Structure formats: C-alpha cells, structure tokens
C-alpha cells in the first residue's frame, strides 16, 4: 500500500500555497513535481562532485563518470533493457524520436516506404516522421482510433503492409489517457517487416516498462515527466540496430579516431551522445527512477488505478461536462470540455482556486480536432495526487459554472 501522506511530503512544492489556496496540481502529464531526493541529488552533484565526465584523469572526473554510467545502468534496469549500451541519453523524448528519425530513418528507408503512426500521437511522434517522409519521398500513414479513444485493431492491421518500415506509436496518449497494446502492435509490425518505435513518455510514469516483453526496437521517454530533472531524456534502441546506425550529431565524445581527412565513430551509446552530456540531470533522473522503484510498481498501479476510477466517476457526475477519451484501458489523464465555458476561461477560474490544469491542443492538434474539438481542458495525476485533488477540481468546476 502506498502511504500517500508520506509520498506527498516527499514533494516540497506541493505544500506551497497557490493564490492563497491549497496547491492542487493536476498537470503532471505536462511535467511532474520533483521529490526531495532528486533535488538533493542535483544539489549534491553541483556542489560537491562536479567535473566533466569521460575526460579527466583526476578523481573528481573519474568518480562522476562512474556515477553517470551508473545512471545509465539504472535506466537500463528500469526498462529491462539487455544492456546499458542500449541506453542513449538525450535532452527529452522529443530529441529521442528525432534521433531515431534522423539516423535509422534517414539511413534505412527509401522512396515509397511507409511509416505508420496512430491518430493519437503527440506532435513529437508525428512531425519528425512527416519531415522524414517529405525529405525521402516516403508515405506517412495514420491509422484510426475508435471514437472513445481506444485502439482500433482492425484499422491498424489494415493500414499495415509489407511497405511499412516503421510503426511509431504512443504507449499511452497524453490527451486521451488510452493505453495502447504495444506487445500486440510490435508482433504484427515485425511480421510485416517493420521496426517499432514506442513513445513511452506518459506510459513510463504510470506503469513498468519491459522493452524485451514489448519487443520494441526503439523507445523514448523524458526525465522531467517521471519526477526527474528537465534536460534529460532516454532513447532506447536494440543494440544490433544502434551498432548499424550513423551518428546523430558530431563533435566531441562520439568519435573513435579523428584526422583532418576522416573520422571513425565510437560504438553506441557514445556514438549518439556528442558533446558534454547533461551530467547532473542524468544522475538526478536515475535518482527519480530509484524513487519510483522504492515506492514499488505494484503499489503505484494499485493506487493510481483506484484514483483513475474515482476521478472518472467524479467527472461523470458533473452536469454539462463531457470527457474526451473514455477507453476502458486508460491511465491518469482526463481531458474534458464543459458546456458554455471555454477551456481557457475554465483554467483561469480554476487557477484562482489553486487548481493547475492545462488547456489547448496538448501538442496533439490533429488528435484534438479528430475528437471534435479545437481545444480541451486536461487534468492529469501523478503518484502524489489524491482524492482531495479531484474533489477540489470538481468543486472548482462547479464554481466556474456559476459564472456562465
Ligand atoms: C510530453 C510528451 C512528449 C514530449 O516530451 P518532451 O519531454 O517535451 O520532449 C512526447 N510524447 C508524449 C506522449 C508526451 O506526453
């Protein structure tokens, strides 16, 4: 069982007042609050341990290089990768997906090949493929989801063909909360001869990842959404694929030998990490992953499933409120609209009540349009959210309705 009061006490920002009101933070899907252990880790690295990594032959640098590589090892274990060599540190999930498109995509795909994505993708898992398709005369295909936001297996299978070379899908939608069956998608994609790229930016926060079970070829997530620092993300790739890929950016750290005429490149993951990395942030992210593991996935899943059910029921009692994304299998993301109130006005009034939610198209403009809206409000939970947050949200929405 999760001791929610103890968990909440781990996150200092939650105890601040917002507009004189209790901090009701419901925007974890945009970026999560940080536990004290992560803040301490950053402070400790920067005040007592700092030096560049992989370069110095002095003890500060050697020690921090060790910790940076331990962070990679911790990350590999967190997602059940076969080896830390399969973990490339990036800035965020956006950079991770761009990296796959610019290296694997650009070097392996040819004119006429197809890339298949779902209707539910974040712009980060849409635009890199759109650009690549334009550059290399590929075809970007989009398979339909159901109107309630759930995965449409028939639509996926009928869009898949032997021309499909990449299937890029989200494991959990940041707008609808839908959890996609990655194992099943990967199996069908591989049978068709395609590689599978998973955007696990939301999923990673709410459920354990096993990349070997998924059998995905690439996978991306961001440190800041999983209670870690900004500026650090992960690109997982199967080692045999990474070994066969050209570099992303070039410069220091990613080389084997350099002459003025010719450069040979380091093996992965160094090949994909040009320049000085986000050292303190990588170590801080590893601390966040450790924090999640210490809470225990079983406890988190149990706690959040109960809260998702509670929130879904509570929102369904609000007159004039329509939930957007009601798939049976969904995580803690609740998009909605309220009759006669523009989401922006709603968010403004909620903010007066200390409630932070997001509005807009949530970096998934085509998806929000496909669901029939220009803009929606979104409340999202983290491991520190509780029923009181939901109760206050509902009360604030009811209050907002009295103004219109
Ligand atoms: C947030 C998010 C991204 C992008 O993450 P960044 O950290 O902004 O790079 C991609 N996909 C999904 C599903 C997200 O929620």
Coordinates of C-alpha atoms and ligand atoms in Angstrom, one line a residue:
X1 CA 0.0 0.0 0.0
X2 CA 1.2 3.5 -0.9
X3 CA 1.4 5.8 2.1
X4 CA 0.1 8.8 0.2
X5 CA 0.7 11.4 3.0
X6 CA 4.3 10.3 3.2
X7 CA 4.6 10.4 -0.6
X8 CA 3.1 13.9 -0.7
X9 CA 5.6 15.0 1.9
X10 CA 8.4 13.9 -0.4
X11 CA 7.4 16.7 -2.9
X12 CA 8.2 20.1 -1.4
X13 CA 6.3 22.2 -4.0
X14 CA 3.0 20.5 -3.1
X15 CA 3.0 22.2 0.3
X16 CA 3.2 25.7 -1.3
X17 CA 0.0 27.8 -1.5
X18 CA -1.2 28.9 -4.9
X19 CA -3.2 32.1 -4.9
X20 CA -3.5 31.6 -1.2
X21 CA -5.1 28.2 -1.7
X22 CA -4.0 24.6 -1.3
X23 CA -1.8 23.6 -4.2
X24 CA -4.0 21.3 -6.3
X25 CA -1.5 20.4 -9.0
X26 CA -3.2 18.4 -11.8
X27 CA -0.7 18.9 -14.7
X28 CA 1.7 16.0 -14.2
X29 CA 1.2 14.9 -17.8
X30 CA 3.0 18.2 -18.8
X31 CA 5.7 17.8 -16.2
X32 CA 5.9 16.2 -12.8
X33 CA 6.8 17.7 -9.5
X34 CA 10.2 16.6 -8.0
X35 CA 10.8 14.6 -4.8
X36 CA 13.3 15.9 -2.4
X37 CA 15.8 13.1 -3.2
X38 CA 16.0 14.3 -6.8
X39 CA 16.5 17.9 -5.7
X40 CA 19.2 16.7 -3.2
X41 CA 20.9 14.7 -5.9
X42 CA 21.2 17.7 -8.2
X43 CA 22.5 19.9 -5.4
X44 CA 25.0 17.3 -4.3
X45 CA 26.4 16.8 -7.8
X46 CA 26.7 20.5 -8.4
X47 CA 28.1 21.5 -5.0
X48 CA 30.4 18.5 -4.1
X49 CA 31.0 16.3 -7.1
X50 CA 31.1 18.3 -10.2
X51 CA 33.6 17.8 -13.1
X52 CA 33.2 16.8 -16.7
X53 CA 32.8 13.1 -17.5
X54 CA 34.8 10.7 -19.7
X55 CA 37.7 13.2 -20.0
X56 CA 39.7 13.9 -16.8
X57 CA 42.3 11.6 -15.4
X58 CA 41.6 13.0 -11.9
X59 CA 39.5 11.7 -9.1
X60 CA 36.5 14.1 -9.4
X61 CA 36.0 13.3 -13.0
X62 CA 36.6 9.6 -12.6
X63 CA 34.1 9.4 -9.8
X64 CA 31.4 11.4 -11.6
X65 CA 32.0 9.4 -14.8
X66 CA 31.3 6.3 -12.7
X67 CA 28.1 7.8 -11.4
X68 CA 27.0 9.0 -14.8
X69 CA 27.5 5.4 -16.2
X70 CA 25.7 4.0 -13.1
X71 CA 22.8 6.2 -14.1
X72 CA 22.8 4.5 -17.5
X73 CA 22.8 1.1 -15.8
X74 CA 20.0 2.1 -13.5
X75 CA 18.0 3.3 -16.5
X76 CA 18.6 0.1 -18.4
X77 CA 17.4 -2.0 -15.5
X78 CA 14.4 0.3 -15.1
X79 CA 13.1 -0.6 -18.6
X80 CA 14.6 -4.1 -18.6
X81 CA 17.0 -3.5 -21.4
X82 CA 19.5 -6.2 -22.1
X83 CA 22.5 -3.8 -21.7
X84 CA 23.3 -0.3 -20.6
X85 CA 24.8 0.1 -24.1
X86 CA 21.2 0.3 -25.4
X87 CA 20.5 3.5 -23.4
X88 CA 21.3 6.7 -25.2
X89 CA 20.9 9.9 -23.1
X90 CA 19.2 12.7 -24.9
X91 CA 17.5 16.0 -23.8
X92 CA 14.0 14.6 -23.8
X93 CA 11.6 12.3 -25.6
X94 CA 11.3 14.8 -28.5
X95 CA 15.0 14.6 -29.2
X96 CA 14.9 10.8 -28.8
X97 CA 12.4 10.4 -31.5
X98 CA 14.1 13.0 -33.8
X99 CA 17.3 11.0 -33.3
X100 CA 15.7 7.7 -34.5
X101 CA 14.1 9.5 -37.5
X102 CA 17.4 11.3 -38.4
X103 CA 19.7 8.2 -38.0
X104 CA 17.8 5.0 -38.5
X105 CA 15.0 6.6 -40.6
X106 CA 17.2 8.6 -42.9
X107 CA 19.8 5.8 -43.5
X108 CA 17.4 2.8 -43.8
X109 CA 14.3 4.0 -45.5
X110 CA 13.8 4.5 -49.2
X111 CA 11.4 6.3 -51.5
X112 CA 8.0 4.5 -51.5
X113 CA 8.5 3.0 -48.0
X114 CA 5.8 3.7 -45.5
X115 CA 5.7 4.9 -41.9
X116 CA 2.6 4.1 -39.8
X117 CA 1.5 6.1 -36.8
X118 CA -1.8 6.3 -34.9
X119 CA -4.2 9.2 -34.8
X120 CA -3.3 9.7 -31.1
X121 CA 0.3 10.8 -31.4
X122 CA 1.9 13.8 -29.7
X123 CA 3.5 16.2 -32.2
X124 CA 6.9 14.7 -31.1
X125 CA 5.9 11.4 -32.7
X126 CA 4.3 12.9 -35.8
X127 CA 6.4 15.8 -37.1
X128 CA 9.8 14.1 -37.2
X129 CA 8.2 11.4 -39.4
X130 CA 6.4 13.9 -41.5
X131 CA 9.7 15.7 -42.2
X132 CA 11.5 12.5 -42.9
X133 CA 8.7 11.4 -45.3
X134 CA 8.9 14.7 -47.2
X135 CA 12.7 14.5 -47.4
X136 CA 12.9 11.0 -48.6
X137 CA 9.6 10.7 -50.5
X138 CA 8.1 8.2 -48.0
X139 CA 4.5 7.8 -47.2
X140 CA 3.2 8.7 -43.7
X141 CA 0.1 6.7 -43.0
X142 CA -2.2 7.4 -40.0
X143 CA -4.4 4.6 -38.6
X144 CA -7.7 5.4 -37.0
X145 CA -8.6 5.0 -33.3
X146 CA -12.1 4.5 -32.0
X147 CA -14.3 7.4 -31.1
X148 CA -13.9 6.7 -27.4
X149 CA -10.1 6.9 -27.9
X150 CA -9.4 3.2 -27.8
X151 CA -7.0 1.3 -30.0
X152 CA -8.7 0.1 -33.2
X153 CA -7.0 -3.2 -34.1
X154 CA -8.7 -3.7 -37.5
X155 CA -7.7 -0.1 -38.6
X156 CA -4.1 -0.8 -37.5
X157 CA -3.9 -4.2 -39.3
X158 CA -5.4 -2.9 -42.5
X159 CA -3.0 0.1 -42.6
X160 CA 0.0 -2.2 -42.1
X161 CA 1.6 -3.7 -45.2
X162 CA 4.9 -5.0 -46.4
X163 CA 5.7 -1.5 -47.4
X164 CA 5.6 -0.4 -43.8
X165 CA 9.1 0.1 -42.5
X166 CA 8.4 1.9 -39.2
X167 CA 5.5 1.7 -36.9
X168 CA 5.7 4.6 -34.4
X169 CA 3.0 4.6 -31.6
X170 CA 2.4 6.0 -28.2
X171 CA 2.1 3.6 -25.3
X172 CA -0.2 6.0 -23.5
X173 CA -1.9 9.0 -25.0
X174 CA -1.2 12.4 -23.3
X175 CA -4.7 13.6 -24.3
X176 CA -6.9 10.5 -24.0
X177 CA -5.1 8.5 -21.4
X178 CA -5.5 5.4 -23.7
X179 CA -3.0 2.7 -23.1
X180 CA -2.0 1.0 -26.4
X181 CA -1.2 -2.7 -26.6
X182 CA 2.4 -2.4 -27.6
X183 CA 3.2 -6.1 -27.4
X184 CA 0.5 -6.9 -29.9
X185 CA 1.3 -4.0 -32.1
X186 CA 5.0 -4.9 -32.2
X187 CA 4.3 -8.5 -33.0
X188 CA 2.1 -7.6 -36.0
X189 CA 4.6 -4.9 -37.1
X190 CA 7.5 -7.3 -37.0
X191 CA 5.6 -9.9 -39.0
X192 CA 5.1 -7.2 -41.7
X193 CA 8.9 -6.5 -41.5
X194 CA 8.6 -3.1 -39.8
X195 CA 10.6 -1.7 -36.9
X196 CA 8.7 -0.4 -33.9
X197 CA 9.2 3.0 -32.2
X198 CA 7.4 3.5 -28.9
X199 CA 6.7 6.9 -27.4
X200 CA 6.6 5.9 -23.7
X201 CA 6.7 9.5 -22.4
X202 CA 3.4 9.1 -20.5
X203 CA 3.4 5.4 -20.0
X204 CA 6.8 5.3 -18.2
X205 CA 5.3 7.5 -15.4
X206 CA 2.4 5.2 -14.6
X207 CA 3.4 1.6 -15.3
X208 CA 6.6 -0.5 -15.5
X209 CA 8.2 -0.9 -18.9
X210 CA 9.8 -4.1 -20.1
X211 CA 11.3 -3.4 -23.6
X212 CA 12.1 -7.1 -24.0
X213 CA 8.5 -8.1 -23.4
X214 CA 7.3 -5.3 -25.7
X215 CA 10.0 -6.3 -28.2
X216 CA 10.1 -2.7 -29.4
X217 CA 13.1 -1.6 -31.5
X218 CA 13.2 1.9 -30.1
X219 CA 11.6 3.6 -27.2
X220 CA 11.6 7.2 -25.8
X221 CA 10.8 8.9 -22.6
X222 CA 11.6 12.1 -20.7
X223 CA 13.2 12.5 -17.2
X224 CA 11.1 15.5 -16.3
X225 CA 7.8 13.6 -16.6
X226 CA 8.9 10.8 -14.3
X227 CA 9.8 13.1 -11.4
X228 CA 13.3 13.7 -12.6
X229 CA 15.0 16.9 -13.9
X230 CA 14.4 18.7 -17.2
X231 CA 17.1 18.4 -19.9
X232 CA 17.5 14.7 -19.8
X233 CA 15.7 12.0 -21.8
X234 CA 16.2 8.5 -22.9
X235 CA 16.4 6.8 -26.3
X236 CA 16.4 3.0 -26.0
X237 CA 17.4 1.1 -29.1
X238 CA 18.2 -2.6 -29.7
X239 CA 22.0 -2.8 -29.7
X240 CA 22.3 -4.5 -33.1
X241 CA 20.3 -1.6 -34.6
X242 CA 22.3 1.1 -32.8
X243 CA 25.5 -0.5 -34.0
X244 CA 24.4 -0.3 -37.6
X245 CA 23.3 3.4 -37.4
X246 CA 25.2 6.6 -38.4
X247 CA 25.7 9.3 -35.7
X248 CA 23.1 11.9 -35.0
X249 CA 25.3 15.0 -34.1
X250 CA 29.0 15.1 -34.4
X251 CA 31.8 16.6 -32.2
X252 CA 33.5 15.5 -29.0
X253 CA 32.9 12.3 -27.2
X254 CA 31.3 10.4 -30.1
X255 CA 34.5 9.5 -32.0
X256 CA 36.9 6.7 -32.2
X257 CA 39.7 8.3 -34.2
X258 CA 39.9 11.7 -36.0
X259 CA 42.2 13.0 -38.6
X260 CA 41.7 16.1 -40.8
X261 CA 40.6 13.7 -43.6
X262 CA 38.5 11.1 -41.9
X263 CA 36.7 10.3 -38.6
X264 CA 35.6 6.9 -37.3
X265 CA 32.9 6.8 -34.7
X266 CA 32.7 5.3 -31.3
X267 CA 30.3 2.4 -30.7
X268 CA 26.9 3.0 -29.1
X269 CA 25.8 4.6 -26.9
X270 CA 28.7 7.2 -27.1
X271 CA 28.2 7.5 -30.9
X272 CA 24.9 9.2 -30.2
X273 CA 26.0 11.4 -27.4
X274 CA 28.1 14.2 -29.0
X275 CA 29.4 16.9 -26.7
X276 CA 29.2 17.2 -22.9
X277 CA 26.1 15.5 -21.7
X278 CA 23.5 16.5 -19.0
X279 CA 25.6 15.0 -16.2
X280 CA 23.8 16.1 -13.1
X281 CA 20.4 15.7 -14.8
X282 CA 21.2 12.1 -15.8
X283 CA 22.2 11.2 -12.3
X284 CA 19.2 13.1 -10.9
X285 CA 16.9 11.1 -13.3
X286 CA 18.4 7.8 -12.0
X287 CA 17.5 9.0 -8.5
X288 CA 13.9 9.6 -9.7
X289 CA 13.8 6.1 -11.2
X290 CA 15.1 4.7 -7.9
X291 CA 12.4 6.7 -6.1
X292 CA 9.7 5.2 -8.2
X293 CA 11.1 1.7 -7.7
X294 CA 11.3 2.2 -4.0
X295 CA 7.6 3.1 -3.9
X296 CA 7.0 -0.1 -5.8
X297 CA 5.2 -0.6 -9.1
X298 CA 2.6 -2.8 -7.5
X299 CA 1.7 -0.1 -5.0
X300 CA 1.7 2.6 -7.6
X301 CA -0.5 0.7 -10.1
X302 CA -3.0 -0.2 -7.3
X303 CA -3.1 3.3 -6.0
X304 CA -3.4 5.1 -9.4
X305 CA -6.0 2.6 -10.8
X306 CA -8.2 3.4 -7.8
X307 CA -7.7 7.2 -8.3
X308 CA -8.4 7.0 -12.0
X309 CA -11.7 5.2 -11.3
X310 CA -12.5 7.8 -8.6
X311 CA -11.8 10.7 -10.9
X312 CA -13.6 9.2 -13.9
X313 CA -16.7 8.7 -11.7
X314 CA -16.5 12.1 -10.1
X315 CA -16.2 13.9 -13.5
X316 CA -19.1 11.9 -14.9
X317 CA -21.3 13.4 -12.2
X318 CA -20.7 17.0 -13.3
X319 CA -23.6 18.2 -15.4
X320 CA -22.6 19.7 -18.8
X321 CA -19.1 18.1 -18.6
X322 CA -18.0 15.8 -21.5
X323 CA -15.0 13.5 -21.0
X324 CA -12.8 13.2 -24.1
X325 CA -11.2 9.8 -24.2
X326 CA -13.1 7.1 -22.3
X327 CA -11.2 3.9 -23.3
X328 CA -11.6 1.1 -20.9
X329 CA -7.8 0.8 -20.5
X330 CA -6.7 4.2 -19.6
X331 CA -4.3 5.9 -17.2
X332 CA -4.5 9.1 -15.2
X333 CA -5.1 11.7 -17.9
X334 CA -8.6 13.3 -18.1
X335 CA -9.5 15.6 -21.0
X336 CA -12.8 17.2 -20.9
X337 CA -15.0 20.2 -22.0
X338 CA -17.7 21.9 -20.1
X339 CA -20.8 23.4 -21.8
X340 CA -20.6 27.1 -22.4
X341 CA -17.2 27.6 -20.8
X342 CA -14.1 28.0 -23.0
X343 CA -11.4 25.7 -21.5
X344 CA -9.1 28.8 -21.2
X345 CA -11.7 30.6 -19.0
X346 CA -12.2 27.5 -17.0
X347 CA -8.4 27.1 -16.3
X348 CA -8.3 30.8 -15.3
X349 CA -11.1 30.3 -12.7
X350 CA -9.6 27.0 -11.5
X351 CA -6.2 28.8 -11.0
X352 CA -7.9 31.2 -8.6
X353 CA -8.9 28.1 -6.6
X354 CA -5.3 26.9 -6.6
X355 CA -6.1 24.2 -9.2
X356 CA -3.5 23.9 -12.0
X357 CA -4.7 22.2 -15.2
X358 CA -3.7 22.5 -18.8
X359 CA -5.8 23.6 -21.8
X360 CA -5.3 23.7 -25.5
X361 CA -4.4 21.0 -28.0
X362 CA -1.7 19.5 -25.8
X363 CA 0.8 19.2 -28.6
X364 CA -1.6 16.8 -30.4
X365 CA -3.6 19.2 -32.6
X366 CA -4.8 16.7 -35.2
X367 CA -5.9 14.4 -32.4
X368 CA -8.0 17.1 -30.6
X369 CA -9.6 18.0 -33.9
X370 CA -10.3 14.4 -34.7
X371 CA -12.1 14.1 -31.3
X372 CA -14.2 17.0 -32.5
X373 CA -12.7 19.9 -30.6
X374 CA -10.5 22.9 -31.1
X375 CA -9.2 22.9 -27.5
X376 CA -9.9 20.8 -24.4
X377 CA -9.1 21.1 -20.7
X378 CA -6.9 18.4 -19.2
X379 CA -6.4 17.3 -15.6
X380 CA -3.7 14.7 -15.0
X381 CA -2.4 12.9 -12.0
X382 CA 0.9 11.7 -10.6
X383 CA 1.8 9.4 -7.7
X384 CA 1.3 12.2 -5.3
X385 CA -2.2 13.1 -6.4
X386 CA -5.1 12.1 -4.1
X387 CA -8.9 12.1 -3.9
X388 CA -8.8 15.6 -2.3
X389 CA -7.3 16.9 -5.5
X390 CA -10.2 15.5 -7.5
X391 CA -12.8 16.8 -5.0
X392 CA -11.3 20.3 -5.2
X393 CA -11.2 20.1 -9.0
X394 CA -14.9 19.2 -9.2
X395 CA -15.9 21.9 -6.7
X396 CA -13.9 24.5 -8.7
X397 CA -15.6 23.4 -12.0
X398 CA -19.0 23.7 -10.3
X399 CA -18.0 27.2 -9.1
X400 CA -16.9 28.1 -12.6
X401 CA -20.2 27.1 -14.0
X402 CA -22.0 29.7 -11.8
X403 CA -20.2 32.5 -13.7
X404 CA -21.6 31.4 -17.1
Ligands
LIG1 C1 5.4 15.1 -23.2 C2 5.3 14.1 -24.3 C3 6.2 14.1 -25.3 C4 7.3 15.1 -25.5 O1 8.1 15.1 -24.3 P1 9.2 16.2 -24.2 O2 9.8 16.0 -22.8 O3 8.5 17.5 -24.3 O4 10.2 16.0 -25.2 C5 6.1 13.1 -26.3 N1 5.1 12.2 -26.2 C6 4.1 12.3 -25.3 C7 3.1 11.2 -25.3 C8 4.2 13.2 -24.2 O5 3.3 13.2 -23.3

